[in-house]
Amino acid sequence: MTTDVERSTDDDVVAIPLRHPWRWVAAAAVIVVLGLLFNSLWTNENIQKQYIWQFVFDPRILKGVWITLIVTIISMVVATILAIILAIMRMSANPVLRGVSFLYIWFFRGTPLLVQIVFWGYLGLLYKQISLGVPLTDFHIFAVDTNTLIPALVGGVIALSLNEAAYAAEIVRAGLLSIDHGQREAAYSLGMGPGYTLRRIILPQSMKVIIPPMGNETISMLKNTSLLAVVAVPELYTASSQISSGNLRQVELLIVASLWYLFITSVLSVPQFYLERYYARGNSRQLPPTPYQQLKQNIARMRGRADNRRVAAKAREEMSA
Amino acid sequence: MNDTDLMVDARGVRKWFGTHEVLKSISLTIPRGEVLSLLGPSGSGKSTFLRCINHLEAIDGGRIYVDDELIGYKERGDKIYEMKPREIAKQRRKIGMVFQRFNLFPHMTALGNIIDAPMGVNGESKEEATAQALQLLDRVGLADRADAYPAQLSGGQQQRVAIARALAMKPKLMLFDEPTSALDPELVGDVLDVMRDLAKSGMTMIVVTHEIGFSREVADRMVFMDDGIVVEAGAPNDVLDNPQHPRTQAFLESVL
């Protein structure tokens, strides 16, 4: 053998890549199926695409998007605050607080969200007036008609917040439980009180456990706002169905609404990424890359791969020569 | 009580975990400035005793005084009352503690770990706390790692930051709960050096440790505990070289 001389002396592995024919077959099969499906929708005469373009920026739809977004954000903020309180109550030494928190979660998780939304819409049937005064006397500082104080939109936000708080409370509780007991002991040994320890030491560390499922909850919330259609809140889904009941382009307007839901979901995942990244500091030696850093890495890797291919092609030429 | 020369005065301390009596009437006094080494097999109650001193564990019997103050309770007449969490926290400020597992706060840098309690608990300004923290980091040999997160530090470095963190509260008493047991052997030395310097500076220290050589060199007194009682106490060389009690003898034979 004379290969000792011909063999490359540098240590880089310049192997001819293994071929993966079945990967190509599988990819092609999936693309064909998707293409057929897309084609059947795209060329479907029952979907008049001009209606989609016409209504996607319609002022009524845009107002619906706005309401959906506002309701989602307010409900999530209120729900998160309530959830932290409920989670702390649930872990409290006080059996009454523990019991109340347990009952709250049991009730709001155990009844359908739709029922809760309708219930808040009918609150006026249960309490005609809401008043502030001395209990069990006739003295009132003020008294307002229930339906005036709680219009459909407010009732909807209350319903979504209270329901979400029950789920989020369990997420927060899991996050608090995930922190090693030694952290609390170290904080106490430094003279920190229980409240300060929770705020500065326990909660910030729980965030890395809490945020990913809360991102899920936010997306659920976004879509659950469409349930407010039953109490006639003019959010995105209500707006699109109101338009379609006028022009009978139901499918087109459902597509319009879906496009917006998808868009908002995508937008909401951006703050989630950066929040996760913020709370991951100190947890891993390397923070996950931002999209820009990822892009730079990918380009560098592609360049590297192209280089490898060039080297491999050259080696193949030399072998055949 | 008036100022005495005792930093710790433990009288008949008893502690139960369920039906198991972990501390069976421990009485121990530690003069100001003394370095006491606590030795004993695992499960002997030495760590529990340490944790009772800063009230991480509530005691079931007896009294513990630190710096002439009853820990965890208030005495009025012949009754004692449980303290509020805020009052307990205040007492703990003068008792520093170092844990076997370091327990640094992973979401804060080394500097952040050290300045948080002085700022948040003692109300020091950021400049004041940072200046002091940098001095402490220098003292434990980590001046250049102020901005590192705990995950970026070795075990020995983490433990030295933990010591600096405890010292930042200017404690009068330092408790060490097996500070080198979780470390790789080659990292133990740096931590012991810091503790040796601290002992020389006159700090009152209680050290639960299996580092016999360190105890012999640094400790003023050694206490051997077994099964929830103090079996033997004396100068380290006496206890180590000439143990009187058969249980001490048996333990030392198995360790040395």
Coordinates of C-alpha atoms in Angstrom, one line a residue:
Chain A
M1 CA 0.0 0.0 0.0
T2 CA 1.2 3.4 -0.9
T3 CA -1.6 5.2 0.9
D4 CA 0.6 6.4 3.8
V5 CA 2.0 9.1 1.5
E6 CA -1.4 10.1 0.0
R7 CA -3.2 10.1 3.3
S8 CA -4.1 13.6 4.5
T9 CA -1.9 14.4 7.5
D10 CA -4.2 17.0 9.0
D11 CA -6.7 15.7 11.6
D12 CA -9.9 17.1 10.3
V13 CA -12.4 14.4 9.4
V14 CA -13.2 15.0 5.7
A15 CA -15.6 12.1 5.3
I16 CA -17.9 11.7 2.3
P17 CA -21.4 12.2 3.9
L18 CA -23.6 9.2 4.3
R19 CA -26.6 9.4 1.9
H20 CA -30.1 9.3 3.4
P21 CA -32.5 8.4 0.5
W22 CA -35.5 7.7 2.8
R23 CA -35.4 11.2 4.2
W24 CA -35.9 12.6 0.7
V25 CA -38.8 10.1 0.0
A26 CA -40.6 11.1 3.3
A27 CA -40.1 14.8 2.7
A28 CA -41.4 14.5 -0.9
A29 CA -44.5 12.5 0.2
V30 CA -45.4 15.0 2.9
I31 CA -44.9 17.9 0.4
V32 CA -47.1 16.3 -2.2
V33 CA -50.0 15.7 0.3
L34 CA -49.7 19.3 1.6
G35 CA -49.6 20.6 -1.9
L36 CA -52.8 18.8 -2.9
L37 CA -54.5 20.0 0.2
F38 CA -53.4 23.6 -0.4
N39 CA -54.4 23.4 -4.0
S40 CA -57.9 22.2 -3.2
L41 CA -58.3 25.2 -0.9
W42 CA -56.6 27.7 -3.2
T43 CA -58.6 26.7 -6.3
N44 CA -61.9 26.2 -4.4
E45 CA -64.5 28.4 -6.0
N46 CA -66.4 28.6 -2.8
I47 CA -63.6 30.6 -1.2
Q48 CA -63.6 34.0 -2.7
K49 CA -60.1 35.3 -1.9
Q50 CA -60.9 38.9 -2.6
Y51 CA -63.2 38.9 0.5
I52 CA -60.3 37.9 2.7
W53 CA -58.2 40.9 1.4
Q54 CA -61.2 43.2 1.6
F55 CA -62.0 42.5 5.2
V56 CA -58.6 41.7 6.8
F57 CA -58.0 45.4 7.5
D58 CA -61.7 46.3 7.8
P59 CA -62.1 48.9 10.7
R60 CA -64.6 46.6 12.5
I61 CA -62.1 43.7 12.3
L62 CA -59.3 46.0 13.5
K63 CA -61.4 47.2 16.4
G64 CA -62.1 43.5 17.2
V65 CA -58.3 42.7 17.1
W66 CA -57.7 45.6 19.5
I67 CA -60.4 44.5 21.9
T68 CA -59.2 40.9 21.8
L69 CA -55.6 42.0 22.5
I70 CA -56.6 44.3 25.4
V71 CA -58.9 41.7 27.0
T72 CA -56.2 39.1 26.7
I73 CA -53.5 41.3 28.4
I74 CA -55.8 42.7 31.2
S75 CA -57.2 39.3 32.0
M76 CA -53.7 37.7 32.1
V77 CA -52.3 40.4 34.3
V78 CA -55.2 40.2 36.7
A79 CA -55.1 36.4 36.6
T80 CA -51.4 36.3 37.4
I81 CA -51.7 38.6 40.4
L82 CA -54.6 36.6 41.7
A83 CA -52.7 33.4 41.0
I84 CA -49.7 34.4 43.0
I85 CA -52.0 35.3 45.9
L86 CA -53.9 32.0 45.6
A87 CA -50.7 30.0 45.4
I88 CA -49.3 31.6 48.5
M89 CA -52.7 31.1 50.3
R90 CA -52.6 27.5 49.2
M91 CA -49.1 27.0 50.9
S92 CA -50.0 29.1 53.9
A93 CA -50.0 27.8 57.5
N94 CA -53.5 29.2 57.9
P95 CA -56.0 26.3 57.3
V96 CA -58.8 28.7 56.4
L97 CA -56.7 30.4 53.7
R98 CA -55.6 27.0 52.4
G99 CA -59.1 25.8 52.3
V100 CA -60.5 28.9 50.5
S101 CA -57.8 28.7 47.9
F102 CA -58.4 25.0 47.4
L103 CA -62.2 25.6 47.0
Y104 CA -61.6 28.5 44.6
I105 CA -59.4 26.4 42.3
W106 CA -61.8 23.5 42.6
F107 CA -64.8 25.6 41.6
F108 CA -63.3 27.7 38.8
R109 CA -61.5 24.7 37.2
G110 CA -64.5 22.5 37.6
T111 CA -67.1 24.6 35.8
P112 CA -67.0 25.4 32.1
L113 CA -65.5 28.8 31.1
L114 CA -68.5 29.4 28.8
V115 CA -70.9 28.9 31.8
Q116 CA -68.8 31.4 33.9
I117 CA -68.9 34.0 31.1
V118 CA -72.6 33.7 30.7
F119 CA -73.0 33.8 34.5
W120 CA -71.2 37.2 34.7
G121 CA -73.5 38.4 31.9
Y122 CA -76.5 37.5 34.0
L123 CA -75.2 38.9 37.3
G124 CA -77.9 41.6 37.1
L125 CA -80.5 38.9 37.6
L126 CA -78.8 37.8 40.8
Y127 CA -78.0 41.2 42.3
K128 CA -80.1 44.0 40.9
Q129 CA -77.9 46.7 42.4
I130 CA -74.3 46.8 43.7
S131 CA -73.8 49.1 46.6
L132 CA -71.1 50.2 49.0
G133 CA -72.3 50.7 52.5
V134 CA -72.5 49.3 56.0
P135 CA -73.5 45.6 55.8
L136 CA -76.9 44.5 57.2
T137 CA -78.1 48.2 57.4
D138 CA -79.8 50.4 54.9
F139 CA -76.9 52.9 54.8
H140 CA -75.3 53.2 51.3
I141 CA -72.5 55.4 50.2
F142 CA -73.5 54.7 46.7
A143 CA -75.6 52.1 44.8
V144 CA -75.5 51.4 41.1
D145 CA -77.5 49.2 38.8
T146 CA -75.5 46.0 38.2
N147 CA -75.7 46.1 34.5
T148 CA -74.4 49.7 34.4
L149 CA -71.5 48.9 36.7
I150 CA -70.6 45.7 34.9
P151 CA -71.1 46.0 31.2
A152 CA -70.6 42.9 29.0
L153 CA -66.9 43.7 28.4
V154 CA -66.1 44.1 32.1
G155 CA -68.0 41.0 33.0
G156 CA -66.1 39.1 30.3
V157 CA -62.8 40.3 31.6
I158 CA -63.8 39.3 35.1
A159 CA -64.9 35.9 34.0
L160 CA -61.7 35.2 32.0
S161 CA -59.5 36.5 34.8
L162 CA -61.1 34.5 37.6
N163 CA -61.1 31.3 35.5
E164 CA -57.5 31.7 34.4
A165 CA -56.4 32.5 37.9
A166 CA -57.4 29.0 39.0
Y167 CA -55.2 27.4 36.4
A168 CA -52.3 29.9 36.8
A169 CA -52.4 29.4 40.6
E170 CA -51.4 25.8 40.2
I171 CA -48.6 26.8 37.8
V172 CA -47.3 29.4 40.2
R173 CA -47.5 26.9 43.1
A174 CA -45.5 24.3 41.1
G175 CA -42.9 27.0 40.4
L176 CA -42.6 27.9 44.1
L177 CA -42.3 24.3 45.1
S178 CA -39.6 23.8 42.5
I179 CA -37.1 25.9 44.5
D180 CA -34.7 24.0 46.8
H181 CA -35.4 24.5 50.5
G182 CA -31.8 25.5 51.0
Q183 CA -32.5 28.8 49.2
R184 CA -35.1 29.8 51.8
E185 CA -32.7 28.7 54.6
A186 CA -29.9 30.7 53.2
A187 CA -32.1 33.8 52.9
Y188 CA -33.4 33.4 56.5
S189 CA -29.9 32.9 57.8
L190 CA -29.0 36.3 56.3
G191 CA -31.8 37.9 58.3
M192 CA -34.3 38.2 55.5
G193 CA -37.9 38.0 56.5
P194 CA -40.4 35.6 54.8
G195 CA -41.9 38.3 52.5
Y196 CA -38.6 39.6 51.3
T197 CA -37.3 36.1 50.8
L198 CA -40.4 35.3 48.6
R199 CA -40.0 38.5 46.6
R200 CA -36.2 38.6 46.1
I201 CA -35.2 34.9 46.3
I202 CA -38.0 32.5 45.6
L203 CA -40.3 34.2 43.0
P204 CA -37.5 35.3 40.6
Q205 CA -36.1 31.7 40.6
S206 CA -39.6 30.2 40.1
M207 CA -40.1 32.3 37.0
K208 CA -38.1 30.0 34.8
V209 CA -40.5 27.2 35.7
I210 CA -43.6 29.5 35.6
I211 CA -43.1 31.4 32.3
P212 CA -43.2 28.6 29.7
P213 CA -46.6 27.2 30.8
M214 CA -47.9 30.8 31.4
G215 CA -47.0 31.5 27.7
N216 CA -49.3 28.6 26.9
E217 CA -52.0 30.0 29.1
T218 CA -51.7 33.4 27.4
I219 CA -52.2 31.8 24.0
S220 CA -55.2 29.9 25.4
M221 CA -56.5 33.1 26.8
L222 CA -56.2 34.8 23.4
K223 CA -58.4 32.2 21.8
N224 CA -60.8 32.0 24.7
T225 CA -61.6 35.7 24.3
S226 CA -63.7 34.5 21.3
L227 CA -66.1 32.9 23.8
L228 CA -67.1 36.5 24.8
A229 CA -69.2 36.4 21.5
V230 CA -71.9 34.8 23.7
V231 CA -72.3 38.1 25.6
A232 CA -71.9 40.2 22.5
V233 CA -68.5 41.8 23.3
P234 CA -67.3 43.1 19.8
E235 CA -64.0 41.2 19.9
L236 CA -62.3 39.7 16.8
Y237 CA -64.6 36.6 16.4
T238 CA -67.8 38.5 17.1
A239 CA -66.8 41.2 14.6
S240 CA -66.0 38.7 11.9
S241 CA -69.2 36.7 12.5
Q242 CA -71.3 39.9 12.5
I243 CA -69.8 40.8 9.1
S244 CA -70.4 37.4 7.7
S245 CA -74.0 37.3 8.8
G246 CA -74.4 40.3 6.6
N247 CA -72.6 39.2 3.5
L248 CA -72.8 35.4 4.0
R249 CA -69.0 34.9 3.4
Q250 CA -68.6 32.8 6.6
V251 CA -65.5 30.9 5.5
E252 CA -63.6 33.9 4.3
L253 CA -64.3 35.8 7.5
L254 CA -63.3 32.8 9.6
I255 CA -60.0 32.8 7.7
V256 CA -59.6 36.6 8.3
A257 CA -60.1 36.0 12.1
S258 CA -57.8 33.0 12.1
L259 CA -55.0 35.0 10.3
W260 CA -55.3 37.6 13.0
Y261 CA -55.2 35.0 15.8
L262 CA -52.1 33.4 14.3
F263 CA -50.5 36.8 13.9
I264 CA -51.1 37.8 17.5
T265 CA -50.0 34.4 18.8
S266 CA -46.7 34.8 16.9
V267 CA -46.2 38.3 18.2
L268 CA -46.9 37.2 21.8
S269 CA -44.2 34.6 21.6
V270 CA -41.5 37.3 21.3
P271 CA -41.9 38.8 24.8
Q272 CA -42.1 35.2 26.1
F273 CA -38.7 34.4 24.5
Y274 CA -37.0 37.5 26.1
L275 CA -38.7 36.9 29.5
E276 CA -37.4 33.3 29.5
R277 CA -34.0 34.5 28.5
Y278 CA -34.0 37.1 31.3
Y279 CA -35.0 34.7 34.0
A280 CA -32.5 32.0 32.7
R281 CA -29.6 34.2 33.6
G282 CA -27.3 32.4 36.0
N283 CA -29.1 29.1 35.4
S284 CA -27.0 27.8 32.5
R285 CA -23.5 28.8 31.6
Q286 CA -24.6 30.0 28.2
L287 CA -27.8 32.0 27.6
P288 CA -30.0 30.8 24.7
P289 CA -29.1 32.9 21.6
T290 CA -31.4 35.8 20.5
P291 CA -32.9 35.3 17.0
Y292 CA -30.2 37.6 15.6
Q293 CA -27.4 35.6 17.2
Q294 CA -29.0 32.4 16.0
L295 CA -29.1 33.8 12.4
K296 CA -25.4 34.7 12.5
Q297 CA -24.6 31.2 13.9
N298 CA -26.7 29.5 11.2
I299 CA -25.0 31.5 8.4
A300 CA -21.6 30.7 9.8
R301 CA -22.6 27.0 10.0
M302 CA -23.9 27.0 6.5
R303 CA -20.6 28.5 5.3
G304 CA -18.7 25.9 7.2
R305 CA -20.8 23.1 5.6
A306 CA -20.3 24.6 2.1
D307 CA -16.6 24.5 2.8
N308 CA -16.8 20.9 3.9
R309 CA -18.7 20.0 0.8
R310 CA -16.0 21.7 -1.3
V311 CA -13.3 19.8 0.5
A312 CA -15.2 16.5 0.1
A313 CA -15.8 17.1 -3.6
K314 CA -12.1 17.7 -4.0
A315 CA -11.2 14.5 -2.2
R316 CA -13.6 12.6 -4.4
E317 CA -12.0 14.0 -7.5
E318 CA -8.6 13.1 -6.2
M319 CA -9.7 9.5 -5.4
S320 CA -11.2 9.0 -8.9
A321 CA -8.1 10.5 -10.5
Chain B
M1 CA -29.1 39.7 81.2
N2 CA -25.9 41.8 81.3
D3 CA -23.1 41.4 78.8
T4 CA -21.2 38.3 79.6
D5 CA -18.1 36.9 78.0
L6 CA -20.3 34.1 76.5
M7 CA -21.3 34.3 72.8
V8 CA -23.4 31.2 72.9
D9 CA -25.0 29.8 76.0
A10 CA -27.0 26.7 75.3
R11 CA -28.8 25.2 78.3
G12 CA -30.4 21.8 78.2
V13 CA -31.4 22.1 74.5
R14 CA -33.8 19.3 73.4
K15 CA -35.2 18.7 70.0
W16 CA -37.6 16.1 68.6
F17 CA -38.2 15.1 65.0
G18 CA -41.5 13.3 65.4
T19 CA -40.9 10.6 67.9
H20 CA -37.2 10.7 67.6
E21 CA -35.3 12.7 70.1
V22 CA -32.4 14.3 68.1
L23 CA -31.0 16.5 70.9
K24 CA -31.1 15.1 74.4
S25 CA -30.4 18.1 76.6
I26 CA -27.3 19.7 75.1
S27 CA -25.6 22.2 77.4
L28 CA -22.7 24.1 75.9
T29 CA -21.2 27.5 76.3
I30 CA -18.9 29.2 73.8
P31 CA -16.9 32.2 75.0
R32 CA -16.5 35.2 72.7
G33 CA -13.7 34.7 70.2
E34 CA -13.6 30.9 70.6
V35 CA -13.4 28.5 67.6
L36 CA -15.4 25.4 68.5
S37 CA -15.2 22.3 66.4
L38 CA -18.2 19.9 66.5
L39 CA -17.4 16.3 65.6
G40 CA -19.6 13.3 65.5
P41 CA -21.0 10.5 63.3
S42 CA -23.8 11.5 60.9
G43 CA -27.2 11.5 62.7
S44 CA -25.5 12.5 66.0
G45 CA -27.4 15.8 66.0
K46 CA -24.5 18.2 65.4
S47 CA -26.0 19.9 62.3
T48 CA -29.4 20.1 64.0
F49 CA -27.8 21.8 67.0
L50 CA -26.2 24.3 64.7
R51 CA -29.5 25.0 63.0
C52 CA -31.2 25.5 66.4
I53 CA -28.6 28.3 67.2
N54 CA -30.0 30.5 64.5
H55 CA -33.6 29.2 64.9
L56 CA -33.8 27.5 61.5
E57 CA -35.1 24.7 63.8
A58 CA -37.3 25.6 66.7
I59 CA -36.1 23.9 69.9
D60 CA -38.5 21.8 72.1
G61 CA -36.8 22.2 75.4
G62 CA -34.1 24.3 77.1
R63 CA -32.8 27.7 76.1
I64 CA -30.3 29.1 73.7
Y65 CA -28.8 32.5 74.3
V66 CA -26.6 34.2 71.6
D67 CA -24.9 37.4 72.6
D68 CA -27.0 37.4 75.8
E69 CA -30.3 37.3 73.9
L70 CA -32.7 34.4 74.1
I71 CA -33.1 33.0 70.5
G72 CA -36.6 32.7 69.0
Y73 CA -38.5 33.6 72.1
K74 CA -39.2 36.4 74.5
E75 CA -39.1 35.9 78.2
R76 CA -41.6 37.8 80.3
G77 CA -41.9 36.8 83.9
D78 CA -41.9 33.1 84.1
K79 CA -43.5 32.7 80.6
I80 CA -41.9 32.7 77.2
Y81 CA -43.6 33.9 74.0
E82 CA -42.9 33.1 70.4
M83 CA -41.3 35.8 68.4
K84 CA -42.6 37.4 65.3
P85 CA -40.8 36.4 62.1
R86 CA -39.4 40.0 61.8
E87 CA -37.9 39.8 65.3
I88 CA -36.4 36.4 64.5
A89 CA -34.9 37.7 61.3
K90 CA -33.4 40.6 63.3
Q91 CA -31.7 38.1 65.7
R92 CA -30.3 36.1 62.7
R93 CA -28.5 39.1 61.3
K94 CA -25.8 38.7 63.9
I95 CA -25.4 35.0 63.2
G96 CA -23.8 34.1 59.9
M97 CA -24.2 30.6 58.5
V98 CA -22.4 28.7 55.8
F99 CA -24.0 25.6 54.4
Q100 CA -22.7 22.3 53.1
R101 CA -24.4 22.9 49.7
F102 CA -23.4 26.6 49.5
N103 CA -27.0 27.7 48.8
L104 CA -25.9 30.7 46.8
F105 CA -28.7 32.5 45.0
P106 CA -28.3 31.3 41.4
H107 CA -30.0 34.2 39.8
M108 CA -27.6 36.7 41.2
T109 CA -23.9 37.3 40.5
A110 CA -21.3 36.7 43.2
L111 CA -21.5 40.5 44.0
G112 CA -25.3 40.4 43.9
N113 CA -25.3 37.6 46.4
I114 CA -23.2 39.5 48.8
I115 CA -24.9 43.0 48.6
D116 CA -28.5 41.9 48.6
A117 CA -29.0 41.4 52.3
P118 CA -26.9 44.4 53.4
M119 CA -29.0 46.6 51.1
G120 CA -32.4 45.0 51.4
V121 CA -32.3 44.1 55.1
N122 CA -29.8 46.6 56.7
G123 CA -30.7 49.4 54.3
E124 CA -27.2 50.1 53.2
S125 CA -26.7 52.2 50.1
K126 CA -25.6 50.4 46.9
E127 CA -22.2 52.1 46.9
E128 CA -21.6 51.3 50.6
A129 CA -22.6 47.6 50.1
T130 CA -20.6 47.2 46.9
A131 CA -17.5 48.7 48.3
Q132 CA -17.7 46.3 51.3
A133 CA -18.5 43.4 49.1
L134 CA -15.5 43.9 46.8
Q135 CA -13.3 44.1 49.9
L136 CA -14.8 40.8 51.1
L137 CA -14.4 39.2 47.7
D138 CA -10.7 40.2 47.8
R139 CA -10.4 38.8 51.3
V140 CA -11.7 35.3 50.1
G141 CA -9.4 35.6 47.0
L142 CA -12.1 36.1 44.4
A143 CA -11.8 39.9 43.6
D144 CA -11.9 39.1 39.8
R145 CA -15.1 37.0 39.9
A146 CA -17.5 39.6 41.2
D147 CA -19.7 39.4 38.1
A148 CA -19.7 35.6 37.7
Y149 CA -22.9 33.7 38.4
P150 CA -22.7 30.8 40.8
A151 CA -23.0 28.3 38.0
Q152 CA -19.8 29.7 36.5
L153 CA -17.9 29.2 39.7
S154 CA -16.3 26.0 41.1
G155 CA -17.6 24.5 44.3
G156 CA -14.7 26.0 46.3
Q157 CA -15.3 29.4 44.8
Q158 CA -19.0 29.2 45.5
Q159 CA -18.3 28.3 49.1
R160 CA -15.9 31.3 49.5
V161 CA -18.6 33.6 48.0
A162 CA -21.0 32.1 50.5
I163 CA -18.6 32.9 53.4
A164 CA -18.2 36.5 52.1
R165 CA -22.0 36.8 51.8
A166 CA -22.4 35.8 55.4
L167 CA -19.7 38.2 56.6
A168 CA -21.3 41.1 54.7
M169 CA -23.9 41.2 57.5
K170 CA -21.1 41.8 60.0
P171 CA -22.1 38.8 62.2
K172 CA -20.8 38.3 65.7
L173 CA -21.0 34.5 65.3
M174 CA -20.4 32.3 62.4
L175 CA -21.8 28.8 62.0
F176 CA -20.2 26.4 59.5
D177 CA -22.3 23.3 58.6
E178 CA -19.8 20.9 57.0
P179 CA -18.5 23.6 54.7
T180 CA -16.1 21.4 52.8
S181 CA -18.0 18.1 52.6
A182 CA -19.5 18.8 49.2
L183 CA -16.1 19.9 47.7
D184 CA -13.6 18.0 45.5
P185 CA -10.5 17.3 47.6
E186 CA -8.3 19.8 45.8
L187 CA -10.7 22.7 46.5
V188 CA -11.0 22.1 50.2
G189 CA -7.7 23.9 51.0
D190 CA -8.8 27.4 49.7
V191 CA -12.0 27.3 51.8
L192 CA -10.1 26.2 54.9
D193 CA -7.6 29.0 54.3
V194 CA -10.4 31.6 54.4
M195 CA -11.8 30.0 57.6
R196 CA -8.4 30.0 59.2
D197 CA -7.9 33.7 58.5
L198 CA -11.4 34.4 59.9
A199 CA -10.5 32.5 63.1
K200 CA -7.3 34.5 63.4
S201 CA -9.3 37.8 63.1
G202 CA -11.1 36.8 66.3
M203 CA -14.4 35.7 65.0
T204 CA -16.4 33.4 67.2
M205 CA -17.0 30.2 65.1
I206 CA -18.8 26.9 65.5
V207 CA -17.6 24.5 62.8
V208 CA -19.2 21.1 62.1
T209 CA -16.5 19.4 60.1
H210 CA -14.7 16.1 59.5
E211 CA -11.4 18.0 58.7
I212 CA -9.5 16.6 61.6
G213 CA -6.3 18.4 60.7
F214 CA -8.0 21.8 60.4
S215 CA -9.7 21.3 63.8
R216 CA -6.5 20.4 65.4
E217 CA -4.8 23.5 64.1
V218 CA -7.5 26.1 64.3
A219 CA -10.1 25.0 66.9
D220 CA -9.7 26.1 70.5
R221 CA -12.0 23.4 71.7
M222 CA -13.5 20.3 70.3
V223 CA -16.8 18.7 71.2
F224 CA -17.7 15.2 70.3
M225 CA -21.4 14.5 69.9
D226 CA -23.1 11.1 69.5
D227 CA -26.8 10.2 69.5
G228 CA -27.9 13.6 70.6
I229 CA -25.6 14.2 73.6
V230 CA -22.2 15.7 74.2
V231 CA -20.0 12.8 74.8
E232 CA -16.7 14.5 75.3
A233 CA -15.2 18.0 75.1
G234 CA -11.7 19.4 75.4
A235 CA -8.7 20.7 73.6
P236 CA -8.6 19.2 70.1
N237 CA -5.3 17.5 70.7
D238 CA -6.6 15.9 73.9
V239 CA -9.8 14.7 72.4
L240 CA -8.1 13.4 69.2
D241 CA -5.0 11.8 70.8
N242 CA -6.4 10.7 74.1
P243 CA -10.1 10.1 73.8
Q244 CA -11.7 9.1 77.1
H245 CA -15.0 7.8 76.0
P246 CA -15.3 4.5 74.1
R247 CA -17.7 6.0 71.6
T248 CA -15.2 8.8 70.8
Q249 CA -12.5 6.1 70.5
A250 CA -14.6 4.0 68.1
F251 CA -15.5 7.0 66.0
L252 CA -11.9 8.3 65.7
E253 CA -10.6 4.8 64.8
S254 CA -13.1 4.6 61.9
V255 CA -12.2 8.1 60.6
L256 CA -8.5 8.4 61.1

